GROMACS .gro file of N, CA and C in nm:
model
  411
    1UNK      N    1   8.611   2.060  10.971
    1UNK     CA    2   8.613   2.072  10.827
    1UNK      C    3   8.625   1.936  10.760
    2UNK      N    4   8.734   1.862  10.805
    2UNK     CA    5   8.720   1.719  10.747
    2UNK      C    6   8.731   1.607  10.835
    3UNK      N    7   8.617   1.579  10.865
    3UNK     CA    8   8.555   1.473  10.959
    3UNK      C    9   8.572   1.338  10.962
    4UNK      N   10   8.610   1.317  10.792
    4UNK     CA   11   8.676   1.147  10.831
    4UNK      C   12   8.756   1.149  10.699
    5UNK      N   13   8.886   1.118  10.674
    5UNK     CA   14   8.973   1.128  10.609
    5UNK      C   15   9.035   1.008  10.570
    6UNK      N   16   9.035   0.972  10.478
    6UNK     CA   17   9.089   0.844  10.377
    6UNK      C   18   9.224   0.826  10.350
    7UNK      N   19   9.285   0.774  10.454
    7UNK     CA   20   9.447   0.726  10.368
    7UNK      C   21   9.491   0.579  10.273
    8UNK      N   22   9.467   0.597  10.181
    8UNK     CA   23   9.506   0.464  10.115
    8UNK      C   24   9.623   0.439  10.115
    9UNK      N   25   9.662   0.322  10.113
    9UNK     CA   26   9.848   0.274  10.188
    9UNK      C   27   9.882   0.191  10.109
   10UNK      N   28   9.988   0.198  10.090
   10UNK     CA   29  10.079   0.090  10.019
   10UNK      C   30  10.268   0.042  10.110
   11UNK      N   31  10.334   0.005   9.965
   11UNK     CA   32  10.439  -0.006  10.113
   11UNK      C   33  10.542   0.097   9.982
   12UNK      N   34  10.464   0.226   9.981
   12UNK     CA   35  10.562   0.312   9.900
   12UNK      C   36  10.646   0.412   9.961
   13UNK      N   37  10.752   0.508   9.950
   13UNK     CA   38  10.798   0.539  10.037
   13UNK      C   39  10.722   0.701  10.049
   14UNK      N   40  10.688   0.762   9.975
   14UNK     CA   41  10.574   0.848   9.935
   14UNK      C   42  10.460   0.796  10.039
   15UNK      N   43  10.389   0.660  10.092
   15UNK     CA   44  10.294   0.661  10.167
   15UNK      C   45  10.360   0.704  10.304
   16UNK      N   46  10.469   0.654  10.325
   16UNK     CA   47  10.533   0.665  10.433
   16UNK      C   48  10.521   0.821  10.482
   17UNK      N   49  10.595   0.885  10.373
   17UNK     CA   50  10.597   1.033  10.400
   17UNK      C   51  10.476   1.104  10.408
   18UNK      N   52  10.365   1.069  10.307
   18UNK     CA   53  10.254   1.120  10.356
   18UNK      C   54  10.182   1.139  10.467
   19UNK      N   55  10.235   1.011  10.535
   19UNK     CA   56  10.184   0.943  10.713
   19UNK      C   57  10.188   1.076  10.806
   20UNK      N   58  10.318   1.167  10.791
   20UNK     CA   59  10.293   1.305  10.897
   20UNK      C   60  10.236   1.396  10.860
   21UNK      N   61  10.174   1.394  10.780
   21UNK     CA   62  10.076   1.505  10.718
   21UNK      C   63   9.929   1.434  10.749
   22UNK      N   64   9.868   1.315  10.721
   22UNK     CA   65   9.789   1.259  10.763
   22UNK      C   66   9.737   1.267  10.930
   23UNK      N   67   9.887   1.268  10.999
   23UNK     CA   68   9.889   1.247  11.137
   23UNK      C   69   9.835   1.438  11.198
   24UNK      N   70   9.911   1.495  11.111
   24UNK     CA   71   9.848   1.657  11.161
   24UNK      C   72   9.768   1.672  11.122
   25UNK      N   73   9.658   1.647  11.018
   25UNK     CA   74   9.535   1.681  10.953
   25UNK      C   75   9.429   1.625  11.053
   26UNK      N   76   9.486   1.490  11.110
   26UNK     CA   77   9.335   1.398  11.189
   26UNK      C   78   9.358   1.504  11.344
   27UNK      N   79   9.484   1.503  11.346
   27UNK     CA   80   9.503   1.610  11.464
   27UNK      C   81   9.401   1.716  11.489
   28UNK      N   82   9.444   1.849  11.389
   28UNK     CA   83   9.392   1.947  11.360
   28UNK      C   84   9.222   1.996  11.354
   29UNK      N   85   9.161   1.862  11.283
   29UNK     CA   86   9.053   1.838  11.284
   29UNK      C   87   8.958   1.752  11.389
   30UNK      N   88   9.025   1.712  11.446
   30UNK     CA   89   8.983   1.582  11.504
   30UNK      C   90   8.926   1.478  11.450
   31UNK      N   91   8.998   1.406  11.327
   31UNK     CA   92   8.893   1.350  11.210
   31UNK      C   93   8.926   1.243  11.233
   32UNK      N   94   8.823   1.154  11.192
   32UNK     CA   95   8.848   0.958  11.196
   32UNK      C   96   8.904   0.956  11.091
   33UNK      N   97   8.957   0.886  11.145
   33UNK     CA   98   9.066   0.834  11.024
   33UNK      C   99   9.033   0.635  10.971
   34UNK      N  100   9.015   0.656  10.852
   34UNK     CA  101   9.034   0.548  10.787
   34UNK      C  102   9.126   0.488  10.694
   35UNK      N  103   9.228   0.404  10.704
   35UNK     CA  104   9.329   0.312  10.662
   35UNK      C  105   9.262   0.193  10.521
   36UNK      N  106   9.290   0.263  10.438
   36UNK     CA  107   9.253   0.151  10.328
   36UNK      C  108   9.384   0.070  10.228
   37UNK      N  109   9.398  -0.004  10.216
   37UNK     CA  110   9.492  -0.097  10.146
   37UNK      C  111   9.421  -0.171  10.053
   38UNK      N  112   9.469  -0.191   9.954
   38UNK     CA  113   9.401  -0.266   9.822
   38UNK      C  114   9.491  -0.403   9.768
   39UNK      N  115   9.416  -0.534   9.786
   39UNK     CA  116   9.525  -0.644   9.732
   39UNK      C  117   9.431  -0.631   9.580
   40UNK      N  118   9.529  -0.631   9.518
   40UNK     CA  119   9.485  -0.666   9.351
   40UNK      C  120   9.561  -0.809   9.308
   41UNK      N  121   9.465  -0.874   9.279
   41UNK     CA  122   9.484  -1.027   9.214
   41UNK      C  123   9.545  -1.001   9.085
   42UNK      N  124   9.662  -1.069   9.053
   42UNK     CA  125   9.695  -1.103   8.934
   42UNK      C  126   9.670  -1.185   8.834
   43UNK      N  127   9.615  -1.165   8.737
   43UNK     CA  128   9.558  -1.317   8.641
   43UNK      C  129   9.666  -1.415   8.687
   44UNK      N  130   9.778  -1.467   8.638
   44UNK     CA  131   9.904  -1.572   8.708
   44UNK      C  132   9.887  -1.615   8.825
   45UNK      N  133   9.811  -1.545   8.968
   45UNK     CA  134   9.806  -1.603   9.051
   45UNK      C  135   9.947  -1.554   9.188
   46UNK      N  136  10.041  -1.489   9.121
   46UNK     CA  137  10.123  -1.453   9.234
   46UNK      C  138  10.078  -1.371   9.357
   47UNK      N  139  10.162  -1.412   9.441
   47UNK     CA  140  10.107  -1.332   9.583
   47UNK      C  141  10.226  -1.212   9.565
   48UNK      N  142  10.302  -1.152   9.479
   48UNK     CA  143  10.432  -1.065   9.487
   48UNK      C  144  10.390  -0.891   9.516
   49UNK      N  145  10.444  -0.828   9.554
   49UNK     CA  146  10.407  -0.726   9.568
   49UNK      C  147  10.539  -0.642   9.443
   50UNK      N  148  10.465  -0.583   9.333
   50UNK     CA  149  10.580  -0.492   9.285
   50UNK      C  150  10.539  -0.378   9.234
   51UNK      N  151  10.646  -0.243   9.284
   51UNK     CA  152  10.594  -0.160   9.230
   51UNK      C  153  10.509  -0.075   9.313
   52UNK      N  154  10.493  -0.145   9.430
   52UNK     CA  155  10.357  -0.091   9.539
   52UNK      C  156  10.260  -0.153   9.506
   53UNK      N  157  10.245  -0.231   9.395
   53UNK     CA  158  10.104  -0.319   9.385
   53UNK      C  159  10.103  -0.411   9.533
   54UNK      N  160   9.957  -0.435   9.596
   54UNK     CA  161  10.015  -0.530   9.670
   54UNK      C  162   9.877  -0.633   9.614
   55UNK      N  163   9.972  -0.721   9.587
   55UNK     CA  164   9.893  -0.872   9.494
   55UNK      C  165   9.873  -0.935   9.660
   56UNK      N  166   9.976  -0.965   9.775
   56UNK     CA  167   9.927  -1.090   9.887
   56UNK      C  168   9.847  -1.025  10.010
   57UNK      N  169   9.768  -1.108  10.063
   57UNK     CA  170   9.644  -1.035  10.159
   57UNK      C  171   9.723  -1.046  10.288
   58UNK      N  172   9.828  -1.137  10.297
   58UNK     CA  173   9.883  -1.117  10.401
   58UNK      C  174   9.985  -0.990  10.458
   59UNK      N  175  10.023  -0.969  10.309
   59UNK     CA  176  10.118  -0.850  10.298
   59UNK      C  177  10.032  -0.747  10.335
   60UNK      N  178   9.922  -0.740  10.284
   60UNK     CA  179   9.836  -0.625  10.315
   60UNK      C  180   9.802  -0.605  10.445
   61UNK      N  181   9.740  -0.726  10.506
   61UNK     CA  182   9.716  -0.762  10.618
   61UNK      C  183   9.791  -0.698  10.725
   62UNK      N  184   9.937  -0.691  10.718
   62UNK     CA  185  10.060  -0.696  10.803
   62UNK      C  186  10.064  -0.489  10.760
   63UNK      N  187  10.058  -0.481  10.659
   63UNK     CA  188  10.063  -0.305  10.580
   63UNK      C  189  10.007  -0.239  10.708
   64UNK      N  190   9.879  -0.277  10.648
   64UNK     CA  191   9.745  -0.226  10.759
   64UNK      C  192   9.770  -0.212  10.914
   65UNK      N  193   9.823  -0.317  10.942
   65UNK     CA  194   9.847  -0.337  11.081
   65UNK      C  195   9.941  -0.243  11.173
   66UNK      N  196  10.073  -0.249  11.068
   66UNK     CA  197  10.210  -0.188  11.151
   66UNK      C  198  10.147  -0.049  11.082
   67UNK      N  199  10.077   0.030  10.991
   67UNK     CA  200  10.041   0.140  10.978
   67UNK      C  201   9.924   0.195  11.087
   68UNK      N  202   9.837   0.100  11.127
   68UNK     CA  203   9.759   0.153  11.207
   68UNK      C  204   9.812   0.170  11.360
   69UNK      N  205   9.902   0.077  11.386
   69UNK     CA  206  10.035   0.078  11.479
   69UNK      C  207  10.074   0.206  11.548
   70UNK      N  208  10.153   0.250  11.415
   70UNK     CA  209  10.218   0.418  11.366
   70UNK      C  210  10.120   0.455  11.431
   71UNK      N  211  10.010   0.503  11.392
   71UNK     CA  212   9.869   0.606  11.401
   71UNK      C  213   9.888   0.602  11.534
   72UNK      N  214   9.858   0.511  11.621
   72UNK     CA  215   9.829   0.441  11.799
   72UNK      C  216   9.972   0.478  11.888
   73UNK      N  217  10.071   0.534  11.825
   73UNK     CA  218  10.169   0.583  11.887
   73UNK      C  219  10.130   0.782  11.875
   74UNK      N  220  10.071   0.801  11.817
   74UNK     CA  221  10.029   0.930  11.769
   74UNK      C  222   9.915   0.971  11.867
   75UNK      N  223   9.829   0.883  11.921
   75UNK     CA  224   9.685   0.876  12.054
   75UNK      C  225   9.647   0.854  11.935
   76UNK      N  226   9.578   0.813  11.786
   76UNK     CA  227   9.512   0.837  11.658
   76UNK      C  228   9.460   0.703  11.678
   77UNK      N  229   9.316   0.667  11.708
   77UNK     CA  230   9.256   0.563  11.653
   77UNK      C  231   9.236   0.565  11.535
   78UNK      N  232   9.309   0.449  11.432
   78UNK     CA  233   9.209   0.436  11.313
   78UNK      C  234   9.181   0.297  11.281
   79UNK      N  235   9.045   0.330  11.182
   79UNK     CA  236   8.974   0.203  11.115
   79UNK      C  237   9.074   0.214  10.989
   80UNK      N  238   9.077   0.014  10.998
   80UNK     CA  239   9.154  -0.046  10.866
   80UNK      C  240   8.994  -0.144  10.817
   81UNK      N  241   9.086  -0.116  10.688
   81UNK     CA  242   8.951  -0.163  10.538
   81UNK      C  243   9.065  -0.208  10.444
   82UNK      N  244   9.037  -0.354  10.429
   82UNK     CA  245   9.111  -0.412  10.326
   82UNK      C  246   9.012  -0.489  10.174
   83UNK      N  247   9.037  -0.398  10.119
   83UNK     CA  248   8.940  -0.489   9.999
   83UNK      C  249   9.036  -0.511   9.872
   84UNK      N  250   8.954  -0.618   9.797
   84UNK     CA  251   9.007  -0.694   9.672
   84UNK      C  252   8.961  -0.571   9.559
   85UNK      N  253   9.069  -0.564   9.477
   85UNK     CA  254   9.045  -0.514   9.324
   85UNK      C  255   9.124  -0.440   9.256
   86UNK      N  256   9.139  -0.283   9.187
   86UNK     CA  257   9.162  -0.244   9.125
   86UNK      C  258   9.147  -0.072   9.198
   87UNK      N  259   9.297  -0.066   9.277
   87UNK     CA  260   9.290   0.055   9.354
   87UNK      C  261   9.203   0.155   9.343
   88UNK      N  262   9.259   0.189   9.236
   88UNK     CA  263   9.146   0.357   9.223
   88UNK      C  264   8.990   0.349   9.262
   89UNK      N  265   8.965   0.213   9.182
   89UNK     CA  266   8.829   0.233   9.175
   89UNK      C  267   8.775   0.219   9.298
   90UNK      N  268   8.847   0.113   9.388
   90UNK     CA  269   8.810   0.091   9.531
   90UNK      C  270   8.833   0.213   9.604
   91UNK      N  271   8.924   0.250   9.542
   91UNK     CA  272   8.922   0.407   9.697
   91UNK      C  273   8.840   0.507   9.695
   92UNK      N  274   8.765   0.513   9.539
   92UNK     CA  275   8.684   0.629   9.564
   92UNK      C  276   8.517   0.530   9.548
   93UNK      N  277   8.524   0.386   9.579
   93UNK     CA  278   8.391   0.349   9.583
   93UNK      C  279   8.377   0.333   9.780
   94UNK      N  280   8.514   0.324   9.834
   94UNK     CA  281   8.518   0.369   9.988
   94UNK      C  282   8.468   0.470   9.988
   95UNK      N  283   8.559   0.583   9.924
   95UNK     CA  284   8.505   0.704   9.982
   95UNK      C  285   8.396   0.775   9.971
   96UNK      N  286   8.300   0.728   9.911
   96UNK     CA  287   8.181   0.761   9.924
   96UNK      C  288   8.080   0.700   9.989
   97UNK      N  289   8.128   0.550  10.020
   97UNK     CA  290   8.055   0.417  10.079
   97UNK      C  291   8.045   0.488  10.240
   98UNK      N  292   8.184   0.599  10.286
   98UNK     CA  293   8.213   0.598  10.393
   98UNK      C  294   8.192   0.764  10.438
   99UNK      N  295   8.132   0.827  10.301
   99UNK     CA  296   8.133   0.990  10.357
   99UNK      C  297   8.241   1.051  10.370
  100UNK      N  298   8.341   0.987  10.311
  100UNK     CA  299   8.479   1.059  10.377
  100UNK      C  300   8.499   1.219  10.264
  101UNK      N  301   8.554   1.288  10.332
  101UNK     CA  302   8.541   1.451  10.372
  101UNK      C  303   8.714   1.478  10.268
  102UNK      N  304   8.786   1.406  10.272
  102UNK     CA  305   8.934   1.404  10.223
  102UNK      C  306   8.985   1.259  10.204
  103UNK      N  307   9.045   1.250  10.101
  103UNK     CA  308   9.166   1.175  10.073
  103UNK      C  309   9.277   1.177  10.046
  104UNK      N  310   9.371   1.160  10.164
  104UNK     CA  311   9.514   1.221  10.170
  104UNK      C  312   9.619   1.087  10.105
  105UNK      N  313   9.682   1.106   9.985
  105UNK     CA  314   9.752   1.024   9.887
  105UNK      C  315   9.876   1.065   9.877
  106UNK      N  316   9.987   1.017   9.900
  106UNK     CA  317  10.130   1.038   9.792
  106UNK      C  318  10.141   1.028   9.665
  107UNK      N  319  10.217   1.097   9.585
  107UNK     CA  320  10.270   1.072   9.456
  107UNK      C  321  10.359   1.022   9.412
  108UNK      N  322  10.386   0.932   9.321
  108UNK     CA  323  10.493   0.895   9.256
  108UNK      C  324  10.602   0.959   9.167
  109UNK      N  325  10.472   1.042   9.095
  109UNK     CA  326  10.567   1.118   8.990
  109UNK      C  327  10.562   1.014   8.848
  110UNK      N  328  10.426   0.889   8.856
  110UNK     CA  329  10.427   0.841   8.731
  110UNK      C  330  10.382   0.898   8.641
  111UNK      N  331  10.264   1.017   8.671
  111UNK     CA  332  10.235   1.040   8.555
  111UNK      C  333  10.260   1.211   8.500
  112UNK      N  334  10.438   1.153   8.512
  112UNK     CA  335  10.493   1.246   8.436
  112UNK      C  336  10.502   1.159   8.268
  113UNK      N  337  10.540   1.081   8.224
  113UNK     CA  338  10.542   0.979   8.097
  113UNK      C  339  10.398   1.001   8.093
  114UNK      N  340  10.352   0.988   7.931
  114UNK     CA  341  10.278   0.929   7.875
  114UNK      C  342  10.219   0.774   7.912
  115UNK      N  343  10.300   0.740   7.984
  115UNK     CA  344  10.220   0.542   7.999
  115UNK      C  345  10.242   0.597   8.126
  116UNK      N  346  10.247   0.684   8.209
  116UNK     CA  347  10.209   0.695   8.345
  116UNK      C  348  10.118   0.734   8.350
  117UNK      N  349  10.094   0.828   8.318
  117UNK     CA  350   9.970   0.886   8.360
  117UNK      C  351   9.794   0.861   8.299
  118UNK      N  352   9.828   0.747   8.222
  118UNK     CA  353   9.722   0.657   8.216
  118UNK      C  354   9.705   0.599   8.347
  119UNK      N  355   9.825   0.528   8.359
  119UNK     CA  356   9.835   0.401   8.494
  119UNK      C  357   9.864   0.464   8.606
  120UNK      N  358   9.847   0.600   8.605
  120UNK     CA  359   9.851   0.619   8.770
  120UNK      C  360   9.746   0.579   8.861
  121UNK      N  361   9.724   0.524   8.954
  121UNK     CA  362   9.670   0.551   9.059
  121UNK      C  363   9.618   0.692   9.099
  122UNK      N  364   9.691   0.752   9.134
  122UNK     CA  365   9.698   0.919   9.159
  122UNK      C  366   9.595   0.965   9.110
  123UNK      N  367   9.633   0.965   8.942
  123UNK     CA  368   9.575   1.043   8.807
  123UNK      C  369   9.438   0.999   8.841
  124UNK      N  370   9.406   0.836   8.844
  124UNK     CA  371   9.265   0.761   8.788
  124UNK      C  372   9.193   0.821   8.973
  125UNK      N  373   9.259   0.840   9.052
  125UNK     CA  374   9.149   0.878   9.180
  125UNK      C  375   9.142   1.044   9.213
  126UNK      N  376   9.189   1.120   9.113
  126UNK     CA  377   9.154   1.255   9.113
  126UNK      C  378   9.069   1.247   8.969
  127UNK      N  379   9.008   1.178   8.927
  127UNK     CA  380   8.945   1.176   8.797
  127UNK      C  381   8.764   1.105   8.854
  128UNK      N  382   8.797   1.077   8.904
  128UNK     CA  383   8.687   0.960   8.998
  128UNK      C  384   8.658   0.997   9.149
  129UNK      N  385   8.706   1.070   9.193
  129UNK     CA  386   8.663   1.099   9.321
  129UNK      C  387   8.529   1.166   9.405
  130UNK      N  388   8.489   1.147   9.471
  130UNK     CA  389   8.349   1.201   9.546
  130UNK      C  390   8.397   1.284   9.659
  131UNK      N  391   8.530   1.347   9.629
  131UNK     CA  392   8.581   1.460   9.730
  131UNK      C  393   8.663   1.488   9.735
  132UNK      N  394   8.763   1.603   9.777
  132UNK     CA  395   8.867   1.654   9.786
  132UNK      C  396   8.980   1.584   9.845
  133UNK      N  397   9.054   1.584   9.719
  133UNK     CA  398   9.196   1.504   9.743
  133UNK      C  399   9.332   1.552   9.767
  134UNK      N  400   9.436   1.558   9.868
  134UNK     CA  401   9.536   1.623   9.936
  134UNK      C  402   9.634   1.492   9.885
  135UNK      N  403   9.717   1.552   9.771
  135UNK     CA  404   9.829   1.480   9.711
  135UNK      C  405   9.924   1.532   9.721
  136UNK      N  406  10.016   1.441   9.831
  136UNK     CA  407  10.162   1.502   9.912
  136UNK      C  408  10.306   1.460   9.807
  137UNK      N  409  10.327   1.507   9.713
  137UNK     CA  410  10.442   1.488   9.632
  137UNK      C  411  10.562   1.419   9.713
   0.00000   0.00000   0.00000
């Protein structure tokens, strides 16, 4: 049913938790799994990560790594994809770049406020998506 499945990662604790639901879905299905992380540049130039933004490529770099780690203790091969920009838009210009079948996401719970749910992440990749999205509260 879902043949290659999209986890976008951050270092939130919501991604974390999402991770065993991810891990039974690629199970279940036998689906490839793909690991995406997003560094977004800050006009200023900082490498800081806040918030779950992750502004440094190394941080990302290292995300990707000890997450695909996790997966490899599970038997779970997965592909990591690190690109530059503006999350949302990158995850659902992956997920179509890549055919992917699902995108399994955590929530924050930002866009409970009015100025969240502009700026969610969440919100802006269930608005934009090229497929069915599994958002683990």
């Amino acid at each position: 049913m879902f043949k290659t499945i999209l986890f976008p990662v951050d270092q939130s604790r919501e991604t974390r938790e999402a991770a065993e639901t991810v891990i039974n879905l690629v199970k279940t299905y036998d689906s490839r799994l793909i690991l995406l992380s997003v560094v977004e540049k800050k006009p200023d130039g900082e490498g800081v990560s806040q918030g779950g933004i992750m502004t440094s490529t190394e941080a990302v770099a290292q995300l990707l790594q000890g997450a695909q780690a996790l997966f490899a203790e599970q038997g779970i091969e997965a592909e990591v994809i690190e690109k530059e920009g503006k999350p949302p838009f990158i995850i659902c210009d992956v997920a179509d770049e890549t055919n992917v079948e699902l995108i399994v996401m955590g929530s924050r719970g930002l866009g409970l406020t009015a100025e969240g749910s502009s700026e969610s992440v969440t919100n802006l990749v269930i608005n934009l998506a090229p497929c069915p999205i599994l958002i683990i509260p």
